GROMACS .gro file of C-alpha atoms in nm:
model
  220
    1MET     CA    1  -0.595  -1.404  -0.327
    2CYS     CA    2  -0.243  -1.340  -0.338
    3PRO     CA    3  -0.124  -1.082  -0.545
    4THR     CA    4   0.151  -1.149  -0.839
    5LEU     CA    5   0.425  -0.916  -0.845
    6LEU     CA    6   0.602  -0.809  -1.150
    7VAL     CA    7   0.907  -0.609  -1.114
    8SER     CA    8   1.082  -0.469  -1.410
    9HIS     CA    9   1.488  -0.496  -1.481
   10GLU     CA   10   1.662  -0.248  -1.205
   11LYS     CA   11   1.652   0.085  -1.276
   12GLU     CA   12   1.754   0.412  -1.159
   13VAL     CA   13   1.450   0.601  -1.007
   14VAL     CA   14   1.451   0.956  -1.164
   15GLY     CA   15   1.189   1.198  -1.051
   16MET     CA   16   0.875   1.150  -0.834
   17LEU     CA   17   0.752   0.824  -0.744
   18LEU     CA   18   0.352   0.748  -0.804
   19ARG     CA   19   0.127   0.471  -0.792
   20LEU     CA   20  -0.153   0.413  -0.992
   21ARG     CA   21  -0.452   0.165  -0.956
   22VAL     CA   22  -0.573   0.094  -1.305
   23SER     CA   23  -0.888  -0.131  -1.401
   24LEU     CA   24  -0.840  -0.297  -1.723
   25PRO     CA   25  -0.968  -0.564  -1.961
   26ASP     CA   26  -0.809  -0.873  -1.870
   27ARG     CA   27  -0.720  -0.979  -2.231
   28PRO     CA   28  -0.416  -1.005  -2.433
   29GLY     CA   29  -0.269  -0.678  -2.528
   30VAL     CA   30  -0.441  -0.463  -2.316
   31LEU     CA   31  -0.140  -0.457  -2.075
   32GLY     CA   32   0.083  -0.366  -2.348
   33GLN     CA   33  -0.140  -0.089  -2.460
   34VAL     CA   34  -0.114   0.068  -2.099
   35ALA     CA   35   0.244   0.067  -2.099
   36ARG     CA   36   0.307   0.217  -2.428
   37ALA     CA   37   0.078   0.490  -2.296
   38PHE     CA   38   0.274   0.539  -1.985
   39GLY     CA   39   0.625   0.555  -2.221
   40VAL     CA   40   0.475   0.788  -2.455
   41LEU     CA   41   0.419   1.011  -2.165
   42GLY     CA   42   0.770   0.975  -2.014
   43ALA     CA   43   0.666   0.764  -1.723
   44ASP     CA   44   0.877   0.452  -1.637
   45ILE     CA   45   0.718   0.158  -1.524
   46LEU     CA   46   0.912   0.007  -1.236
   47GLN     CA   47   0.668  -0.262  -1.125
   48VAL     CA   48   0.306  -0.398  -1.161
   49THR     CA   49   0.116  -0.563  -0.892
   50VAL     CA   50  -0.194  -0.742  -0.980
   51LEU     CA   51  -0.438  -0.717  -0.711
   52GLU     CA   52  -0.730  -0.901  -0.883
   53ARG     CA   53  -0.837  -1.103  -1.177
   54GLN     CA   54  -1.213  -1.153  -1.223
   55ALA     CA   55  -1.511  -1.104  -1.449
   56GLY     CA   56  -1.294  -1.024  -1.738
   57ARG     CA   57  -1.126  -0.779  -1.581
   58ALA     CA   58  -0.772  -0.705  -1.378
   59VAL     CA   59  -0.716  -0.461  -1.124
   60ASP     CA   60  -0.338  -0.343  -1.147
   61ASP     CA   61  -0.112  -0.121  -0.930
   62PHE     CA   62   0.154   0.057  -1.144
   63THR     CA   63   0.448   0.173  -0.981
   64VAL     CA   64   0.625   0.473  -1.191
   65SER     CA   65   0.900   0.705  -1.187
   66TRP     CA   66   0.731   1.038  -1.314
   67SER     CA   67   0.929   1.338  -1.428
   68GLY     CA   68   0.707   1.473  -1.699
   69VAL     CA   69   0.599   1.842  -1.724
   70PHE     CA   70   0.237   1.749  -1.623
   71GLU     CA   71   0.070   1.736  -1.325
   72PRO     CA   72  -0.004   1.360  -1.189
   73GLY     CA   73  -0.370   1.436  -1.287
   74GLU     CA   74  -0.264   1.432  -1.656
   75LEU     CA   75  -0.102   1.139  -1.643
   76ARG     CA   76  -0.418   1.007  -1.517
   77GLU     CA   77  -0.630   1.133  -1.781
   78ARG     CA   78  -0.427   1.021  -2.065
   79ILE     CA   79  -0.378   0.666  -1.920
   80GLY     CA   80  -0.764   0.639  -1.907
   81VAL     CA   81  -0.787   0.686  -2.255
   82VAL     CA   82  -0.681   0.331  -2.344
   83PRO     CA   83  -1.028   0.182  -2.460
   84GLY     CA   84  -1.196  -0.029  -2.124
   85THR     CA   85  -0.903   0.085  -1.900
   86ARG     CA   86  -1.022   0.334  -1.575
   87VAL     CA   87  -0.755   0.455  -1.362
   88GLU     CA   88  -0.927   0.464  -1.009
   89ALA     CA   89  -0.655   0.648  -0.825
   90VAL     CA   90  -0.317   0.808  -0.841
   91TRP     CA   91  -0.115   0.893  -0.527
   92PRO     CA   92   0.273   0.928  -0.412
   93THR     CA   93   0.477   0.630  -0.304
   94ARG     CA   94   0.770   0.599  -0.086
   95GLU     CA   95   0.796   0.232  -0.170
   96VAL     CA   96   1.118   0.218  -0.413
   97PRO     CA   97   1.069  -0.113  -0.633
   98GLY     CA   98   1.339  -0.362  -0.610
   99SER     CA   99   1.393  -0.305  -0.264
  100THR     CA  100   1.330  -0.552   0.003
  101PRO     CA  101   1.113  -0.383   0.286
  102ASP     CA  102   0.935  -0.684   0.378
  103TYR     CA  103   1.264  -0.872   0.467
  104ASP     CA  104   1.419  -0.587   0.620
  105LEU     CA  105   1.125  -0.528   0.865
  106LEU     CA  106   1.142  -0.937   0.953
  107GLY     CA  107   1.507  -0.885   0.997
  108HIS     CA  108   1.482  -0.569   1.262
  109VAL     CA  109   1.202  -0.778   1.416
  110ALA     CA  110   1.395  -1.091   1.452
  111ALA     CA  111   1.714  -0.934   1.582
  112GLU     CA  112   1.497  -0.696   1.844
  113PRO     CA  113   1.167  -0.897   1.937
  114HIS     CA  114   1.094  -0.683   2.229
  115ARG     CA  115   1.015  -0.381   1.989
  116ALA     CA  116   0.840  -0.593   1.728
  117TYR     CA  117   0.536  -0.399   1.741
  118VAL     CA  118   0.691  -0.091   1.751
  119THR     CA  119   0.917  -0.133   1.442
  120LEU     CA  120   0.632  -0.289   1.241
  121VAL     CA  121   0.396   0.023   1.320
  122ASP     CA  122   0.694   0.253   1.175
  123ALA     CA  123   0.763   0.044   0.895
  124VAL     CA  124   0.436  -0.054   0.766
  125PRO     CA  125   0.332   0.249   0.589
  126ASP     CA  126   0.596   0.217   0.343
  127LEU     CA  127   0.515  -0.115   0.254
  128LEU     CA  128   0.146  -0.013   0.167
  129SER     CA  129   0.200   0.310  -0.011
  130ALA     CA  130   0.015   0.494   0.294
  131GLU     CA  131   0.092   0.793   0.523
  132TRP     CA  132   0.086   0.662   0.863
  133ALA     CA  133  -0.003   0.380   1.122
  134VAL     CA  134  -0.116   0.331   1.473
  135ALA     CA  135  -0.115   0.065   1.725
  136VAL     CA  136  -0.460   0.094   1.902
  137ASP     CA  137  -0.521  -0.043   2.224
  138SER     CA  138  -0.784  -0.282   2.194
  139ALA     CA  139  -0.975  -0.258   2.509
  140ASP     CA  140  -0.981   0.126   2.508
  141GLY     CA  141  -0.889   0.258   2.169
  142THR     CA  142  -0.649   0.459   2.293
  143ILE     CA  143  -0.324   0.513   2.041
  144VAL     CA  144  -0.013   0.317   2.222
  145HIS     CA  145   0.243   0.417   1.948
  146GLY     CA  146   0.217   0.573   1.624
  147SER     CA  147   0.463   0.611   1.320
  148TRP     CA  148   0.592   0.930   1.188
  149GLN     CA  149   0.334   1.179   1.082
  150ALA     CA  150   0.057   0.973   1.275
  151PRO     CA  151  -0.198   1.208   1.436
  152GLU     CA  152  -0.251   1.200   1.829
  153VAL     CA  153  -0.596   1.134   1.755
  154VAL     CA  154  -0.797   0.914   1.457
  155PRO     CA  155  -1.111   1.048   1.345
  156ALA     CA  156  -1.313   0.708   1.351
  157ALA     CA  157  -1.558   0.560   1.558
  158ASP     CA  158  -1.430   0.196   1.569
  159LEU     CA  159  -1.069   0.146   1.497
  160THR     CA  160  -1.064  -0.215   1.645
  161PRO     CA  161  -1.324  -0.447   1.463
  162LEU     CA  162  -1.299  -0.804   1.563
  163ARG     CA  163  -1.185  -0.882   1.205
  164ALA     CA  164  -0.956  -0.765   1.005
  165SER     CA  165  -1.109  -0.477   0.804
  166ALA     CA  166  -1.062  -0.194   0.538
  167PHE     CA  167  -1.307   0.105   0.581
  168ASP     CA  168  -1.329   0.502   0.475
  169GLU     CA  169  -1.421   0.735   0.752
  170GLY     CA  170  -1.321   1.106   0.810
  171GLY     CA  171  -1.164   1.133   0.504
  172LEU     CA  172  -0.943   0.845   0.554
  173HIS     CA  173  -0.912   0.521   0.394
  174LEU     CA  174  -0.841   0.269   0.702
  175ALA     CA  175  -0.712  -0.091   0.721
  176SER     CA  176  -0.754  -0.213   1.065
  177VAL     CA  177  -0.579  -0.551   1.173
  178PRO     CA  178  -0.594  -0.740   1.530
  179MET     CA  179  -0.287  -0.848   1.687
  180ASP     CA  180  -0.210  -0.975   2.055
  181GLY     CA  181  -0.420  -0.697   2.233
  182VAL     CA  182  -0.370  -0.428   1.998
  183HIS     CA  183  -0.485  -0.353   1.651
  184LEU     CA  184  -0.248  -0.235   1.379
  185VAL     CA  185  -0.426   0.078   1.189
  186VAL     CA  186  -0.296   0.195   0.857
  187ALA     CA  187  -0.418   0.480   0.712
  188ARG     CA  188  -0.406   0.660   0.382
  189THR     CA  189  -0.541   1.031   0.310
  190GLN     CA  190  -0.428   1.024  -0.070
  191GLY     CA  191  -0.497   0.748  -0.309
  192PRO     CA  192  -0.730   0.447  -0.290
  193ALA     CA  193  -0.936   0.226  -0.065
  194PHE     CA  194  -0.715  -0.075   0.079
  195HIS     CA  195  -0.760  -0.347  -0.170
  196ARG     CA  196  -0.862  -0.705  -0.041
  197ALA     CA  197  -0.513  -0.803  -0.147
  198GLU     CA  198  -0.342  -0.544   0.052
  199LEU     CA  199  -0.544  -0.626   0.358
  200ASP     CA  200  -0.434  -0.985   0.326
  201LYS     CA  201  -0.070  -0.882   0.314
  202ILE     CA  202  -0.122  -0.658   0.632
  203VAL     CA  203  -0.266  -0.991   0.798
  204ARG     CA  204   0.030  -1.210   0.683
  205LEU     CA  205   0.281  -0.956   0.830
  206VAL     CA  206   0.111  -0.913   1.151
  207GLY     CA  207   0.113  -1.316   1.195
  208ILE     CA  208   0.491  -1.360   1.114
  209VAL     CA  209   0.587  -1.038   1.353
  210SER     CA  210   0.366  -1.220   1.629
  211VAL     CA  211   0.546  -1.519   1.606
  212LEU     CA  212   0.885  -1.339   1.610
  213ALA     CA  213   0.791  -1.146   1.896
  214GLY     CA  214   0.758  -1.453   2.137
  215GLY     CA  215   0.543  -1.331   2.391
  216VAL     CA  216   0.541  -0.980   2.344
  217SER     CA  217   0.207  -0.844   2.438
  218ARG     CA  218   0.165  -0.503   2.282
  219PRO     CA  219   0.427  -0.234   2.174
  220VAL     CA  220   0.683  -0.131   2.437
   0.00000   0.00000   0.00000
């Protein structure tokens, strides 16, 4: 399922950017109650992404500008008091709502297709509010290229599953997607596990980048 993206009018970002994953009843009025709770705490909602809607509940990612005097955990506790609402995670993000990082990534890939996978690995953490990403050789599991902050060794037993997968290992939330002889592995050390909607986004990006790469088989 493709997530629905609701972007507020353009605002100046003040304070730290946070992402909150919130599970809430999927009925009229609840989203408004959550929005009011954010406002009371001084958190400015910049973006809401609907990850899923099923069985009478929704899972939404809220991107907020947070300049309050409380710790982010306090924000989590206060939002969680809205009846039927559960805050699953709060974590920092570098993704600035209103920007177009997906299009910027594809533009750079189209301009320099020989660097397609390097560009993808470097850019994808910011697209998914993750910490880092690596390209791993599908044959022997060695790291071919890593983004900023990526470790030299990833503490996971299997980074190259046959199909796109999200899993937890070694204290990391990981998503791995095969792409032309390598696997793109994206990691979070903070925040929640990768949602199916996020994994689908990575798969779509890999597919488009593979087409734009025009025969480049691996990062160079």
